[in-house]
Structures are given as structure tokens and as C-alpha cells.
Short mmCIF file of C-alpha atoms in Angstrom, two decimals:
data_model
loop_
_atom_site.label_atom_id
_atom_site.label_comp_id
_atom_site.label_asym_id
_atom_site.label_seq_id
_atom_site.Cartn_x
_atom_site.Cartn_y
_atom_site.Cartn_z
CA ALA G 62 2.84 -9.97 -28.04
CA GLN G 63 -0.26 -8.89 -26.23
CA SER G 64 -0.41 -5.56 -24.40
CA VAL G 65 -2.82 -3.00 -22.98
CA THR G 66 -2.68 0.78 -23.24
CA GLN G 67 -4.44 2.94 -20.72
CA LEU G 68 -5.00 6.43 -22.09
CA GLY G 69 -4.45 9.11 -19.46
CA SER G 70 -2.27 8.46 -16.47
CA HIS G 71 -4.47 10.79 -14.40
CA VAL G 72 -8.17 11.44 -14.72
CA SER G 73 -9.99 13.98 -12.48
CA VAL G 74 -13.77 14.17 -12.21
CA SER G 75 -16.23 15.93 -9.90
CA GLU G 76 -18.28 13.94 -7.46
CA GLY G 77 -21.50 12.77 -9.16
CA ALA G 78 -19.96 13.00 -12.67
CA LEU G 79 -19.41 10.20 -15.14
CA VAL G 80 -16.24 8.16 -14.76
CA LEU G 81 -14.62 6.94 -17.99
CA LEU G 82 -11.27 5.18 -17.89
CA ARG G 83 -9.95 4.03 -21.20
CA CYS G 84 -8.22 0.77 -22.02
CA ASN G 85 -7.21 -0.56 -25.44
CA TYR G 86 -5.70 -3.99 -26.01
CA SER G 87 -3.44 -5.39 -28.58
CA SER G 88 -3.77 -9.10 -29.22
CA SER G 89 -3.97 -11.40 -32.15
CA VAL G 90 -7.05 -13.07 -30.68
CA PRO G 91 -9.75 -11.60 -28.42
CA PRO G 92 -8.19 -11.99 -24.96
CA TYR G 93 -9.56 -12.12 -21.46
CA LEU G 94 -9.66 -8.62 -19.97
CA PHE G 95 -9.71 -7.40 -16.38
CA TRP G 96 -9.99 -4.22 -14.41
CA TYR G 97 -8.35 -3.97 -11.02
CA VAL G 98 -8.47 -1.09 -8.46
CA GLN G 99 -5.73 -0.28 -6.01
CA TYR G 100 -6.36 2.02 -3.08
CA PRO G 101 -3.39 3.72 -1.40
CA ASN G 102 -1.09 1.28 0.42
CA GLN G 103 -3.27 -1.66 -0.56
CA GLY G 104 -3.17 -4.61 -2.89
CA LEU G 105 -5.20 -4.91 -6.08
CA GLN G 106 -8.87 -5.76 -6.08
CA LEU G 107 -10.65 -7.31 -9.02
CA LEU G 108 -13.48 -4.98 -10.25
CA LEU G 109 -14.68 -7.03 -13.20
CA LYS G 110 -13.58 -9.34 -15.99
CA TYR G 111 -14.49 -10.20 -19.57
CA THR G 112 -14.19 -13.83 -20.54
CA SER G 113 -16.16 -13.97 -23.78
CA ALA G 114 -19.67 -14.15 -22.39
CA ALA G 115 -21.70 -10.95 -22.40
CA THR G 116 -19.82 -7.97 -23.88
CA LEU G 117 -21.21 -5.60 -21.22
CA VAL G 118 -19.72 -6.65 -17.90
CA LYS G 119 -20.94 -5.40 -14.55
CA GLY G 120 -18.62 -5.27 -11.62
CA ILE G 121 -18.45 -4.25 -8.05
CA ASN G 122 -19.03 -0.74 -6.67
CA GLY G 123 -21.24 0.24 -9.65
CA PHE G 124 -18.56 -0.04 -12.29
CA GLU G 125 -19.12 -1.68 -15.67
CA ALA G 126 -17.08 -2.15 -18.83
CA GLU G 127 -17.94 -2.95 -22.41
CA PHE G 128 -15.85 -5.13 -24.67
CA LYS G 129 -15.77 -3.76 -28.21
CA LYS G 130 -13.85 -6.00 -30.57
CA SER G 131 -14.07 -3.58 -33.51
CA GLU G 132 -12.37 -0.90 -31.39
CA THR G 133 -10.15 -3.33 -29.40
CA SER G 134 -11.33 -1.53 -26.30
CA PHE G 135 -12.51 -2.34 -22.79
CA HIS G 136 -13.28 1.01 -21.25
CA LEU G 137 -14.38 1.23 -17.61
CA THR G 138 -17.35 3.46 -16.66
CA LYS G 139 -19.36 4.48 -13.66
CA PRO G 140 -22.42 6.79 -14.02
CA SER G 141 -21.75 8.79 -10.83
CA ALA G 142 -18.41 9.16 -9.11
CA HIS G 143 -18.09 8.97 -5.37
CA MET G 144 -15.20 10.32 -3.26
CA SER G 145 -14.43 6.77 -2.29
CA ASP G 146 -13.66 5.89 -5.95
CA ALA G 147 -10.39 7.81 -5.81
CA ALA G 148 -7.72 5.17 -6.49
CA GLU G 149 -5.39 3.75 -9.09
CA TYR G 150 -7.08 1.60 -11.78
CA PHE G 151 -5.30 -1.04 -13.82
CA CYS G 152 -6.47 -2.73 -16.97
CA ALA G 153 -5.00 -6.18 -17.59
CA VAL G 154 -5.05 -8.80 -20.29
CA SER G 155 -4.37 -12.49 -20.60
CA GLU G 156 -4.43 -14.52 -23.76
CA LYS G 157 -6.84 -17.39 -24.24
CA GLY G 158 -4.86 -20.55 -24.28
CA GLY G 159 -1.85 -18.62 -23.20
CA SER G 160 0.67 -19.80 -20.68
CA GLN G 161 -0.02 -19.49 -17.03
CA GLY G 162 0.84 -16.30 -15.17
CA ASN G 163 0.72 -14.14 -18.25
CA LEU G 164 -1.51 -11.44 -16.83
CA ILE G 165 -0.21 -8.27 -18.43
CA PHE G 166 -1.07 -4.90 -16.70
CA GLY G 167 -1.42 -1.51 -18.24
CA LYS G 168 0.49 1.41 -16.67
CA GLY G 169 -2.50 2.44 -14.60
CA THR G 170 -4.81 5.51 -14.38
CA LYS G 171 -5.06 7.47 -11.20
CA LEU G 172 -8.60 8.66 -10.59
CA SER G 173 -9.14 11.80 -8.54
CA VAL G 174 -12.66 12.84 -7.41
CA LYS G 175 -13.27 16.46 -6.53
CA PRO G 176 -15.96 17.43 -4.07
CA ASP Q 66 -12.39 -16.85 3.93
CA THR Q 67 -11.90 -14.84 0.70
CA GLU Q 68 -8.60 -13.16 1.55
CA VAL Q 69 -4.96 -13.39 0.81
CA THR Q 70 -3.03 -12.49 3.96
CA GLN Q 71 0.50 -11.14 3.76
CA THR Q 72 2.92 -10.60 6.63
CA PRO Q 73 4.64 -8.43 7.60
CA LYS Q 74 2.96 -5.30 6.25
CA HIS Q 75 6.19 -3.33 6.46
CA LEU Q 76 9.83 -4.47 6.52
CA VAL Q 77 13.07 -2.56 6.72
CA MET Q 78 16.17 -4.61 6.17
CA GLY Q 79 19.88 -4.08 5.69
CA MET Q 80 21.73 -5.31 2.65
CA THR Q 81 23.33 -8.11 4.62
CA ASN Q 82 20.14 -9.32 6.30
CA LYS Q 83 18.06 -12.42 5.58
CA LYS Q 84 14.30 -12.06 5.89
CA SER Q 85 11.19 -13.76 4.64
CA LEU Q 86 7.87 -12.57 3.41
CA LYS Q 87 4.78 -14.80 4.04
CA CYS Q 88 1.57 -15.22 2.15
CA GLU Q 89 -1.43 -17.36 3.09
CA GLN Q 90 -4.78 -18.17 1.55
CA HIS Q 91 -7.55 -20.54 2.51
CA MET Q 92 -9.71 -20.33 -0.60
CA GLY Q 93 -8.51 -23.67 -2.02
CA HIS Q 94 -6.70 -21.77 -4.87
CA ARG Q 95 -4.07 -23.91 -6.56
CA ALA Q 96 -2.04 -21.13 -8.17
CA MET Q 97 -0.05 -18.49 -6.25
CA TYR Q 98 2.03 -15.61 -7.45
CA TRP Q 99 4.63 -13.12 -6.30
CA TYR Q 100 4.56 -9.64 -7.88
CA LYS Q 101 6.87 -6.68 -7.37
CA GLN Q 102 5.44 -3.15 -7.67
CA LYS Q 103 7.53 -0.02 -7.72
CA ALA Q 104 5.97 3.34 -6.97
CA LYS Q 105 3.60 4.61 -9.64
CA LYS Q 106 4.13 1.46 -11.73
CA PRO Q 107 2.02 -1.62 -12.51
CA PRO Q 108 2.82 -4.92 -10.77
CA GLU Q 109 5.52 -7.06 -12.41
CA LEU Q 110 5.34 -10.81 -12.22
CA MET Q 111 8.19 -12.54 -10.33
CA PHE Q 112 7.13 -16.18 -9.73
CA VAL Q 113 4.21 -18.48 -10.32
CA TYR Q 114 3.46 -21.66 -8.34
CA SER Q 115 0.95 -24.14 -9.69
CA TYR Q 116 -0.06 -27.01 -7.46
CA GLU Q 117 2.84 -26.18 -5.19
CA LYS Q 118 5.41 -26.45 -7.93
CA LEU Q 119 7.34 -23.51 -9.34
CA SER Q 120 6.18 -23.07 -12.92
CA ILE Q 121 7.41 -19.58 -13.83
CA ASN Q 122 10.45 -17.59 -12.75
CA GLU Q 123 10.59 -14.31 -14.61
CA SER Q 124 14.36 -14.12 -14.59
CA VAL Q 125 14.42 -12.93 -10.97
CA PRO Q 126 17.84 -12.55 -9.32
CA SER Q 127 18.78 -15.41 -6.99
CA ARG Q 128 18.71 -13.07 -3.95
CA PHE Q 129 14.97 -13.74 -4.11
CA SER Q 130 14.09 -17.36 -3.35
CA PRO Q 131 10.39 -18.49 -3.37
CA GLU Q 132 9.07 -21.47 -1.43
CA CYS Q 133 5.65 -23.10 -1.37
CA PRO Q 134 5.49 -25.39 1.70
CA ASN Q 135 1.87 -26.35 1.02
CA SER Q 136 -1.19 -25.36 -1.00
CA SER Q 137 -2.07 -22.52 1.41
CA LEU Q 138 1.32 -20.94 1.98
CA LEU Q 139 3.82 -19.07 -0.14
CA ASN Q 140 7.08 -17.60 1.14
CA LEU Q 141 9.60 -15.27 -0.39
CA HIS Q 142 13.10 -15.52 1.14
CA LEU Q 143 15.25 -12.44 0.83
CA HIS Q 144 19.05 -12.32 1.09
CA ALA Q 145 21.61 -9.72 0.23
CA LEU Q 146 19.14 -7.32 -1.34
CA GLN Q 147 19.98 -4.00 -2.91
CA PRO Q 148 18.36 -0.64 -2.25
CA GLU Q 149 16.72 -0.85 -5.67
CA ASP Q 150 14.82 -3.87 -4.45
CA SER Q 151 12.74 -1.58 -2.28
CA ALA Q 152 9.17 -1.93 -3.44
CA LEU Q 153 5.71 -3.23 -2.57
CA TYR Q 154 5.69 -7.06 -2.85
CA LEU Q 155 2.31 -8.45 -3.65
CA CYS Q 156 1.08 -12.02 -3.34
CA ALA Q 157 -1.89 -13.24 -5.34
CA SER Q 158 -3.78 -16.43 -5.79
CA SER Q 159 -6.22 -17.89 -8.31
CA GLN Q 160 -8.30 -21.05 -8.68
CA GLY Q 161 -5.91 -22.25 -11.35
CA THR Q 162 -3.57 -20.95 -13.95
CA ALA Q 163 -6.06 -20.80 -16.80
CA ALA Q 164 -6.11 -17.42 -18.38
CA ASN Q 165 -9.72 -16.57 -17.45
CA TYR Q 166 -9.27 -16.73 -13.72
CA GLY Q 167 -9.09 -13.43 -11.90
CA TYR Q 168 -6.57 -13.04 -9.15
CA THR Q 169 -7.09 -12.30 -5.46
CA PHE Q 170 -4.31 -10.04 -4.19
CA GLY Q 171 -3.02 -9.52 -0.67
CA SER Q 172 -2.39 -6.05 0.68
CA GLY Q 173 1.34 -6.42 0.14
CA THR Q 174 4.53 -6.07 2.08
CA ARG Q 175 6.23 -2.66 1.79
CA LEU Q 176 9.95 -3.48 1.74
CA THR Q 177 12.69 -0.90 2.32
CA VAL Q 178 16.31 -1.97 1.84
CA VAL Q 179 18.80 0.27 3.59
#
């Protein structure tokens, strides 16, 4: 069964510092991968997705992620953190050819940004 | 219109009440979803509608009853809920149910069962 693991339930960075949120997937075939962000008392917003085109995916708000098959990873990065980036981030996976509605979420990483 | 709109934003209900959550989208998406999210947890899938037909029910108790009156609307009818059903209920939609589509989520309904 496919799954995603997000290393670190809480990451804290200083404003202007690099943001790195880790996600590793477990799947028998390269899956589709997604990053979502959730601000307090809000729904989830799609940041970016990997669907087997370019391995480096650029998303909204300056975020990007790189699909590395050899490492089964899809880490999310941003060169310079802003205070407004403080939120919960979820990595999610769905399997190519899989049944509908099988978007599996990781447990989430809460990002704090210090001034 | 690129939004999924959920109403109400907050709902407090007693265990004997009947209430409904509403979700609406006008993006032409043909798949709609209900998720339940407990505090500090990821969303958990409850129901999937594809072309207005229920295609997935993730073993959800019958006190939750979904309805899809048309391609733009999705309801979740609630009856005889328990306090442990208190959570954020999220609606989402996507162009279709193929695995590569990203979802558009609503802001959710914060439900408290007393």
C-alpha cells in the first residue's frame, strides 16, 4: 500500500532562511505527488504537484519541490521564508492508475517562522 | 470562479439534532469529496462523488448521509451525531477522479457536537 512519511512534525526557521520540508513516499510505482498548505482555520490549498513531467516542480508562493526516484523523496523548499509562510504543510500521494479518491496524506509538518 | 464554498463555517449541534452541510463549486469539476479532519491530523476521506454518483464510501457511519443534487452541489446530512464527530469537515472538488488531478478544497465547516 502506498504511503507518505513527513519527517518532522514541527519545523522552525528564521525569516529569510531556507525552508526545507521533507516527504518520502512508499509506492511500488512512481506515484503522483502533491504538496498542500493549510493556514489556521482554513481548508487546504494546492502548492504544487508532480505528475511525471519535469522532476523539479515550481509552485505558488515561491515554493518548489524535486522528485527524486532514487531517494523516493519529494521535499518542499523555499529559498527565503516569510512570516506569511507559517502554516501546516501536507504531502500527499496518489497512485497512477489507482482507484479514484485515493489521495493519501502525510501527517503534516507545522512550519513556524521567527522574526 | 475558482473556489469551493462551504456553508456554514461553524455549526454547533446537539446529539439529537438534524443538520446539513453544504458545498458548492462552479468550476465544472465532475468529482466532489467529503473529508473529515480532527485537530492536528491530516484529512481523512469520507465520500467520493463522480458525475453525481456516489463512488466511494469509506465505511462511514450511517449518521452521515451524503447527497449530490447536481454537478455543482454536495450536501452532507447529519443526524444523531456523537461528540467524537466534532471536527473540521472539508469539501473538495477536482476535474475528474484520475489520480493526477489536484483537489480544490473549501475552507471547511467547523462542527461541534454537544
